[in-house]
Coordinates of C-alpha atoms in Angstrom, one line a residue:
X774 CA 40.5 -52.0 -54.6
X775 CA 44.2 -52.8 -55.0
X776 CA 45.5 -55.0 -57.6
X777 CA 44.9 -59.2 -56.9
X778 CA 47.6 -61.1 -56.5
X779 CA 48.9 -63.2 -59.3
X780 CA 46.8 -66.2 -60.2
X781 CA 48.5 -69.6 -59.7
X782 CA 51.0 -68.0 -57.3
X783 CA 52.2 -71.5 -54.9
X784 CA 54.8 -69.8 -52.7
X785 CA 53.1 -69.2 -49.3
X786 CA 53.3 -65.3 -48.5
X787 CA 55.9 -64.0 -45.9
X788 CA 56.2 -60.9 -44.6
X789 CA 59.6 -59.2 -44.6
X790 CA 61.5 -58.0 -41.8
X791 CA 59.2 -55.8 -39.5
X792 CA 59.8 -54.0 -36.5
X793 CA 58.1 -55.6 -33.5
X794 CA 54.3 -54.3 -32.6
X795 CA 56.4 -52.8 -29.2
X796 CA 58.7 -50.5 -31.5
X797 CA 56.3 -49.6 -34.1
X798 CA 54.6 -48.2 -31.0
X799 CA 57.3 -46.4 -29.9
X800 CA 58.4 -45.1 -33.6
X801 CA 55.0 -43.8 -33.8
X802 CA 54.5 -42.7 -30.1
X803 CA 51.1 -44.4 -29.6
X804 CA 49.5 -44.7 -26.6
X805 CA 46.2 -47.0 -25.5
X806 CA 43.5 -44.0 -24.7
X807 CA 41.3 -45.0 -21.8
X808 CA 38.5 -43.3 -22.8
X809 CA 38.6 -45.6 -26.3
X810 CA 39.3 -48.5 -24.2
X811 CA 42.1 -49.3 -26.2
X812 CA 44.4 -52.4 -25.3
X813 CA 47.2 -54.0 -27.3
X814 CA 47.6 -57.4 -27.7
X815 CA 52.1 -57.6 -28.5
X816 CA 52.0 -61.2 -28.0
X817 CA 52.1 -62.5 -31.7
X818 CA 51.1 -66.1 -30.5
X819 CA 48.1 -64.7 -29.4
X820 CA 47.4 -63.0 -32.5
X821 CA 48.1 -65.9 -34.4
X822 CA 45.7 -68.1 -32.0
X823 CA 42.8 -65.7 -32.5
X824 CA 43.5 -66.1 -36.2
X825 CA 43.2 -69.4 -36.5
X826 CA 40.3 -69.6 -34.7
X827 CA 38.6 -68.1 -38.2
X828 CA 39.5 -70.8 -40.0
X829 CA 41.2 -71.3 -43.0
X830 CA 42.1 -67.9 -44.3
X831 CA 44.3 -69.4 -47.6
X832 CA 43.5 -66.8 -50.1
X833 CA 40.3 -65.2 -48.3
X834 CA 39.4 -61.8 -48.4
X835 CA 39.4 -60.0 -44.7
X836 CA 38.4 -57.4 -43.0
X837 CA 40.0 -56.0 -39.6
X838 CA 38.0 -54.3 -37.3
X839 CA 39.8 -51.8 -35.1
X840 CA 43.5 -52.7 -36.0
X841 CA 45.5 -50.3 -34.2
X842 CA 49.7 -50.9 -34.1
X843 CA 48.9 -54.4 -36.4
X844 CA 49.4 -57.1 -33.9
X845 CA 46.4 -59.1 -35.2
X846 CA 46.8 -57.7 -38.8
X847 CA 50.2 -59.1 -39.1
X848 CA 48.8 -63.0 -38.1
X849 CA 46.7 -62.3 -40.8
X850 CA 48.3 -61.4 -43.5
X851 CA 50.4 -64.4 -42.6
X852 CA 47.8 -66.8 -43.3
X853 CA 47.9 -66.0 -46.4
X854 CA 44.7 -63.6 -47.2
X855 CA 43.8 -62.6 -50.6
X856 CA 42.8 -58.8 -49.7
X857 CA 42.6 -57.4 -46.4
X858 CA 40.5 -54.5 -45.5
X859 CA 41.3 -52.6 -42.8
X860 CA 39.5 -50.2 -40.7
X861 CA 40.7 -48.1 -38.2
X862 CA 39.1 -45.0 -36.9
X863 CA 41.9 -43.8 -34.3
X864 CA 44.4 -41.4 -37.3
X865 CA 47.2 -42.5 -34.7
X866 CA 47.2 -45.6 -36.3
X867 CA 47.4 -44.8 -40.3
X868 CA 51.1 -44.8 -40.4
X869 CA 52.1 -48.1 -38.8
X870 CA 49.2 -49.9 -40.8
X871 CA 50.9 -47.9 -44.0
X872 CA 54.0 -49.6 -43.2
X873 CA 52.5 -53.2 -43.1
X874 CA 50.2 -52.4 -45.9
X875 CA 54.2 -51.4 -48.4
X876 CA 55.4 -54.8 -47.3
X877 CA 52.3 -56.7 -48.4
X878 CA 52.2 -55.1 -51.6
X879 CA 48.7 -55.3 -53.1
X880 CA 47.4 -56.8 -50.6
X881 CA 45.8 -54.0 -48.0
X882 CA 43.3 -51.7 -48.1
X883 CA 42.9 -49.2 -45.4
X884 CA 39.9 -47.0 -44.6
X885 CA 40.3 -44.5 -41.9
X886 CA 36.7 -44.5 -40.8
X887 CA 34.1 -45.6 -38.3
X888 CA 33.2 -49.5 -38.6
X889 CA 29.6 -48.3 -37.0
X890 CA 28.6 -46.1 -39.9
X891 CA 30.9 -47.7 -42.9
X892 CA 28.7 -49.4 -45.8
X893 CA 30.3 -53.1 -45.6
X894 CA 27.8 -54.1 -48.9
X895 CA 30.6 -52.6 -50.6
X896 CA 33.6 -53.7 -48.8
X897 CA 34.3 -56.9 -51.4
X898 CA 33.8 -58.2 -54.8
X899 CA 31.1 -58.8 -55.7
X900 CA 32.1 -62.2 -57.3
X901 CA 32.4 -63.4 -53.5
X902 CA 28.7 -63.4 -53.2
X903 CA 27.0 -67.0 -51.8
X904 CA 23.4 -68.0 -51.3
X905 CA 22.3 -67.7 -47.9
X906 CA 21.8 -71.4 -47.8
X907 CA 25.5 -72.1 -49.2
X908 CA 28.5 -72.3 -47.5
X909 CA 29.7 -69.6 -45.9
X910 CA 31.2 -67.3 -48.3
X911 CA 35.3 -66.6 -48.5
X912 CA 35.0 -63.6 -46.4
X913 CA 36.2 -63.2 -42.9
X914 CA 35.6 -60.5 -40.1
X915 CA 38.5 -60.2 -37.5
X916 CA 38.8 -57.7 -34.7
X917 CA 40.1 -57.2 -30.8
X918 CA 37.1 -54.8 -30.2
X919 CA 37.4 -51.6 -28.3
X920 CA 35.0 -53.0 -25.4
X921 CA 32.9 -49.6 -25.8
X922 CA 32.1 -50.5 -29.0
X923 CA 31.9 -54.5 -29.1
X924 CA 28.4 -54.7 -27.6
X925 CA 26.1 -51.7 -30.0
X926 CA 28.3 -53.6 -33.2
X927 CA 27.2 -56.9 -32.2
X928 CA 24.2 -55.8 -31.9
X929 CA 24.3 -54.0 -35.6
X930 CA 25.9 -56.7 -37.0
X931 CA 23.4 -59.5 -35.4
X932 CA 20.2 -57.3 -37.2
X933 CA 22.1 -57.2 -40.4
X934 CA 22.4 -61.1 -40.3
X935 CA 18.6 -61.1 -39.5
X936 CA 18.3 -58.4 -42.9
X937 CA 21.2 -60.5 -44.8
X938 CA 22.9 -56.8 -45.5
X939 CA 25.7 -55.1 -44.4
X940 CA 28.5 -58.1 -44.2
X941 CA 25.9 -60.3 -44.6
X942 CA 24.9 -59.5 -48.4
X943 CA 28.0 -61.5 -49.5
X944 CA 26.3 -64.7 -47.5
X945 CA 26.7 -66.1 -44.0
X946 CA 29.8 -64.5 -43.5
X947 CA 32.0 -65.9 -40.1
X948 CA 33.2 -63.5 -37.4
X949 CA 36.0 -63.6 -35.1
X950 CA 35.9 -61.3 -32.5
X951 CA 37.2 -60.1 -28.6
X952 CA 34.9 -59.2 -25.5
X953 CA 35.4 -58.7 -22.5
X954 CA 35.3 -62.4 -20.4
X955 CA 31.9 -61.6 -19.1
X956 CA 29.9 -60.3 -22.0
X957 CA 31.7 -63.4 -24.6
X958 CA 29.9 -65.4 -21.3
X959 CA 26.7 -64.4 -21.8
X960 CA 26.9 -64.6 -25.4
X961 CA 27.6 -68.2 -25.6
X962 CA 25.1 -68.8 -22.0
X963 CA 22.8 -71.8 -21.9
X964 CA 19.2 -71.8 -20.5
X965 CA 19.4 -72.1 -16.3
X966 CA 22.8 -70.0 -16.7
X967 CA 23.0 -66.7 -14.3
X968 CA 25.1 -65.5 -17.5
X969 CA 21.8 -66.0 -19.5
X970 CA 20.8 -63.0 -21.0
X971 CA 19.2 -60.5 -23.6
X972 CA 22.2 -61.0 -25.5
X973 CA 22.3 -65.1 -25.3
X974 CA 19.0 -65.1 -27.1
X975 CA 19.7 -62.4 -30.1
X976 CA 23.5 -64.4 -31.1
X977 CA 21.9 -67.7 -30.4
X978 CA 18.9 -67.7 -32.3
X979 CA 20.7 -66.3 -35.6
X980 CA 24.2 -67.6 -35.0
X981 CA 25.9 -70.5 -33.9
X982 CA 28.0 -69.0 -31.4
X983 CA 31.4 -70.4 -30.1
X984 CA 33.4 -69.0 -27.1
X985 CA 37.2 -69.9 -28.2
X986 CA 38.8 -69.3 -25.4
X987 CA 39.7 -66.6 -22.9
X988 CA 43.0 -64.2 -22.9
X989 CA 44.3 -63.0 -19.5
X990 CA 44.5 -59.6 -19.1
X991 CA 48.1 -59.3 -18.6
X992 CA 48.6 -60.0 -22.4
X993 CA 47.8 -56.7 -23.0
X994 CA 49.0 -53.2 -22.7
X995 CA 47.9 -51.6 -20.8
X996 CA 46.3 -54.7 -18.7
X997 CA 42.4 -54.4 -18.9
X998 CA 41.0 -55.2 -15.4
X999 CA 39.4 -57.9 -17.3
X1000 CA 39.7 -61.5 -19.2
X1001 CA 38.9 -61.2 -22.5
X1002 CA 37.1 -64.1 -25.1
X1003 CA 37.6 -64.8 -28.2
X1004 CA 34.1 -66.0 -29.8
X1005 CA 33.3 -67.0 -33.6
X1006 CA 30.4 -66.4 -35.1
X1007 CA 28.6 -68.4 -37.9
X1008 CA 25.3 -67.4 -39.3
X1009 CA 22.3 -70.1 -39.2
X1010 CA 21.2 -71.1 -42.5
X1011 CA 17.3 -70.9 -40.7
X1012 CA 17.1 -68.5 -37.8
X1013 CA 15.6 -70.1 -34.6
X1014 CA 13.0 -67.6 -34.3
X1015 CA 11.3 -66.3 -37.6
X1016 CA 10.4 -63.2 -36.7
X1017 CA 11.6 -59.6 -37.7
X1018 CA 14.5 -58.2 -35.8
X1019 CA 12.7 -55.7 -34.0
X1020 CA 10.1 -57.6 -32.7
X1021 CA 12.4 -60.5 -31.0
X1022 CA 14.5 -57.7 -30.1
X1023 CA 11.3 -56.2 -28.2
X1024 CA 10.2 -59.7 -26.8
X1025 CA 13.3 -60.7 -25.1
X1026 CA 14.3 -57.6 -23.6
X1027 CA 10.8 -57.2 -22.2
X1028 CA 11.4 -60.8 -20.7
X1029 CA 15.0 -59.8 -18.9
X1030 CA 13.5 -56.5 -17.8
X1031 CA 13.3 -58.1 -14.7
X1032 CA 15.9 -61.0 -14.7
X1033 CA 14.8 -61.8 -11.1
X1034 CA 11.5 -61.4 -11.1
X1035 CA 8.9 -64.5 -12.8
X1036 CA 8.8 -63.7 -16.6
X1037 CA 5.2 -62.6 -16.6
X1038 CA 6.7 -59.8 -14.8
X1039 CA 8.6 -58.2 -17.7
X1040 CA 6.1 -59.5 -20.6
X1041 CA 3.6 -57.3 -18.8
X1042 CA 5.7 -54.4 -20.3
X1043 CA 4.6 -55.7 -23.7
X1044 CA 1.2 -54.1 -23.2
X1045 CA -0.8 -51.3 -22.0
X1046 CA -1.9 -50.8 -18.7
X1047 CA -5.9 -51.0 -19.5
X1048 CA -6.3 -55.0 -20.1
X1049 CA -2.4 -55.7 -19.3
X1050 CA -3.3 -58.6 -17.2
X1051 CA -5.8 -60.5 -19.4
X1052 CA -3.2 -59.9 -22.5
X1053 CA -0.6 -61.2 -20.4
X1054 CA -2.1 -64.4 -19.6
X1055 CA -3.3 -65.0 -22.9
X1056 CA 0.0 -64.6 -24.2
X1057 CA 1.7 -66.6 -21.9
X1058 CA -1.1 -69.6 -22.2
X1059 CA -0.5 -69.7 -26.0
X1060 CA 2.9 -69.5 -26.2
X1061 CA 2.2 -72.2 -23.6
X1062 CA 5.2 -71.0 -21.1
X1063 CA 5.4 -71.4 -17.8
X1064 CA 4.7 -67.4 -15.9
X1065 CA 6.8 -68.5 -12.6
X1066 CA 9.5 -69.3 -14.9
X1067 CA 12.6 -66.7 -14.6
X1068 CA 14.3 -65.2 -17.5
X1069 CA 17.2 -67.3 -17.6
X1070 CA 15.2 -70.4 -17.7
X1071 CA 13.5 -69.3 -20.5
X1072 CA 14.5 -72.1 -23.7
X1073 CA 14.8 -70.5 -27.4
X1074 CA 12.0 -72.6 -28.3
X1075 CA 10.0 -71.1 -25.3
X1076 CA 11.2 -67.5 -27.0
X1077 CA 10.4 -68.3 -30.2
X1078 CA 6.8 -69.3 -28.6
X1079 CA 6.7 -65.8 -27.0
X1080 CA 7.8 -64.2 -30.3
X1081 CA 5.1 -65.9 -32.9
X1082 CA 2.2 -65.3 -30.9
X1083 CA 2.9 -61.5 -29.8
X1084 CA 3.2 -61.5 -33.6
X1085 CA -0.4 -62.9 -33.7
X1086 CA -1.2 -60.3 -31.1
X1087 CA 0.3 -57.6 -33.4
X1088 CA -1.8 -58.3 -36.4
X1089 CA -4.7 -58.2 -34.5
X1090 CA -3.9 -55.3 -32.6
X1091 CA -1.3 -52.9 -34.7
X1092 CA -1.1 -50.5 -31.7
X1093 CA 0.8 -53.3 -30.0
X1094 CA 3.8 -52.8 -31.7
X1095 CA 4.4 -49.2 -31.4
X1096 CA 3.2 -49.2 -27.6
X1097 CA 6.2 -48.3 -25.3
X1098 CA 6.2 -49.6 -21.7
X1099 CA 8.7 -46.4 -20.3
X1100 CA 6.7 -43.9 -22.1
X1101 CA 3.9 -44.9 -20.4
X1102 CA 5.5 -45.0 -17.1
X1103 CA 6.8 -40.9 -18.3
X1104 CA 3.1 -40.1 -18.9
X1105 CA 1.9 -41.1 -15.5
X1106 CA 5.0 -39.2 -13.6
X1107 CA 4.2 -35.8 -16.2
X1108 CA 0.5 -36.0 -15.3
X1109 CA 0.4 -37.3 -11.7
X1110 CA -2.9 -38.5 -12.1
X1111 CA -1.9 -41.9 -11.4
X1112 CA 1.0 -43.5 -8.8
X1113 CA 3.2 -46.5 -11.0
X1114 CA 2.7 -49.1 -8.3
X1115 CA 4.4 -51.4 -10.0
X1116 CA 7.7 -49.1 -10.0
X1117 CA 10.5 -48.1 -12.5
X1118 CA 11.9 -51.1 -14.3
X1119 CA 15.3 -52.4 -12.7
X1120 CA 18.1 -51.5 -14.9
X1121 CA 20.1 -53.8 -15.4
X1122 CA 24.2 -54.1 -16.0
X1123 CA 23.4 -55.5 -19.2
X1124 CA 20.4 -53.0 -20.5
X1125 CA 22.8 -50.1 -19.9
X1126 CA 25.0 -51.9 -22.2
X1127 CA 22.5 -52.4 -25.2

């Protein structure tokens, strides 16, 4: 790690003289790549808006998902950040983050690597470290996400607040990140919501979830084709559904399987074919939910209901867990001996995302 700064130091940090986020682009000849889905946000009153929506930042250490020319890095290390880690897989982007980190001296950290496969246990002191039921600790995690990423690290990240590794070792570390309009929608959807989805339920039931506020398109280069949100994440001291990861994560997306269909439709996917019904029914009569209910309408406490007693159902049963709906349906196509009457399960927008 580089060197701290002083102790005691009063004097608020200011950057020196830069060249704007536009030149440093043109210095550098960078250029958005479509196939990243790379935008740039130029507008530093953006940048700083999306920074204060972290919180206070006075002295915290950060890290900076997906940085590129610095737009957002720059509000940061404005605030005032003790250390700020950044991590930027594009090379491209090296050189203009070099420049910021020699005017911050001792402040910046820069890993040229993949934020999917990079070991965040070890991305801070160790002194930073909280109890899970303290307050959160003094670590931050910034980033306008590449939208072909934001979704699978979500995802990552959500299971390593369920584990309480990765970022989440440290303690119920807060996270400030960009998604398209749409997708920060169904993250922050409530019950009865068309936005309601798979997604909704796996934030919601470890995180208290806050959609900020939405950036038009046109504030970045090249202009997306949509809004984006900016939505902050703080881990729940108690998760709304005590379950392992895995198995919520097999519940609920059995349930939205078939978002239009009544629930019982896609919790029939839960088991196998010989005594699906009768399973189906009991689980349904425990968990004391409603089977003409759609997805959507489903309430976290309705999930969790799901959740504990397929758990139940697992003990009882181990082969339960392992059993896996499409294989089955693979089986019967290789073998022919049976027609699927019940027919391939709709795929929807939001399943081909996950």
């Amino acid at each position: 790690f580089c060197l701290m700064a002083a102790p005691g130091k009063v004097a608020a940090f200011r950057l020196p003289p830069l060249p704007t986020i536009g030149e440093i682009i043109k210095l550098f000849r960078l250029k958005a790549l479509k196939q990243l889905s790379q935008n740039f946000l130029l507008d530093l009153r953006m940048t700083d808006k999306i920074v204060k929506q972290a919180g206070e930042l006075k002295n915290a250490h950060v890290c900076e998902v997906g940085p590129g020319p610095g737009g957002i890095t720059r509000s940061i290390l404005s605030a005032g950040v003790e250390q700020l880690l950044l991590i930027e897989k594009d090379a491209r982007f090296i050189p203009g983050l070099q420049m910021l980190s020699e005017a911050a001296p001792g402040k910046v950290r820069i890993v040229h690597g993949d934020i999917l496969t990079y070991k965040m246990e070890k991305a801070f002191p160790k002194h930073l470290k909280k109890n899970w039921e303290d307050e959160p600790p003094d670590i931050h995690i910034i980033g306008n996400l590449p939208f072909s990423v934001s979704t699978p690290l979500i995802i990552k990240w959500l299971e390593n607040v369920s584990k309480r590794d990765g970022p989440f070792f440290y303690g119920r570390t807060q996270m400030t990140l960009t998604f398209q309009k749409e997708v920060g929608e169904r993250l922050t959807a409530n019950p009865g919501s068309n936005q309601r989805s798979r997604l909704s339920i796996m934030a919601q039931h470890l995180c208290s979830v806050e959609n900020c506020f939405v950036i038009p398109g046109q504030a970045f280069v090249p202009k997306p084709e949509v809004d984006v949100a900016v939505v902050h994440f703080t881990p729940l001291v108690q998760p709304k559904i005590q379950q392992p990861f895995e198995l919520v994560e097999k519940v609920v997306q059995s349930v939205f399987q078939f978002r239009r269909k009544y629930c019982f439709r896609g919790i029939e996917t839960l088991f196998p074919e010989s005594g699906r019904l009768k399973r189906t029914e009991q689980l349904m009569m425990t968990a004391d939910v409603d089977p003409t209910l759609r997805p959507f309408q489903l309430s976290m406490s309705q999930f969790r209901n799901l959740c504990n007693t397929y758990r139940k159902m697992c003990d009882e049963d181990p082969s339960l867990f392992v059993f896996n709906y499409r294989e089955e349906l693979r089986q019967k196509k290789k073998t022919g001996s049976l027609v699927d009457t019940t027919g391939q399960p709709e795929q929807t927008e939001e399943e081909n995302q996950l």
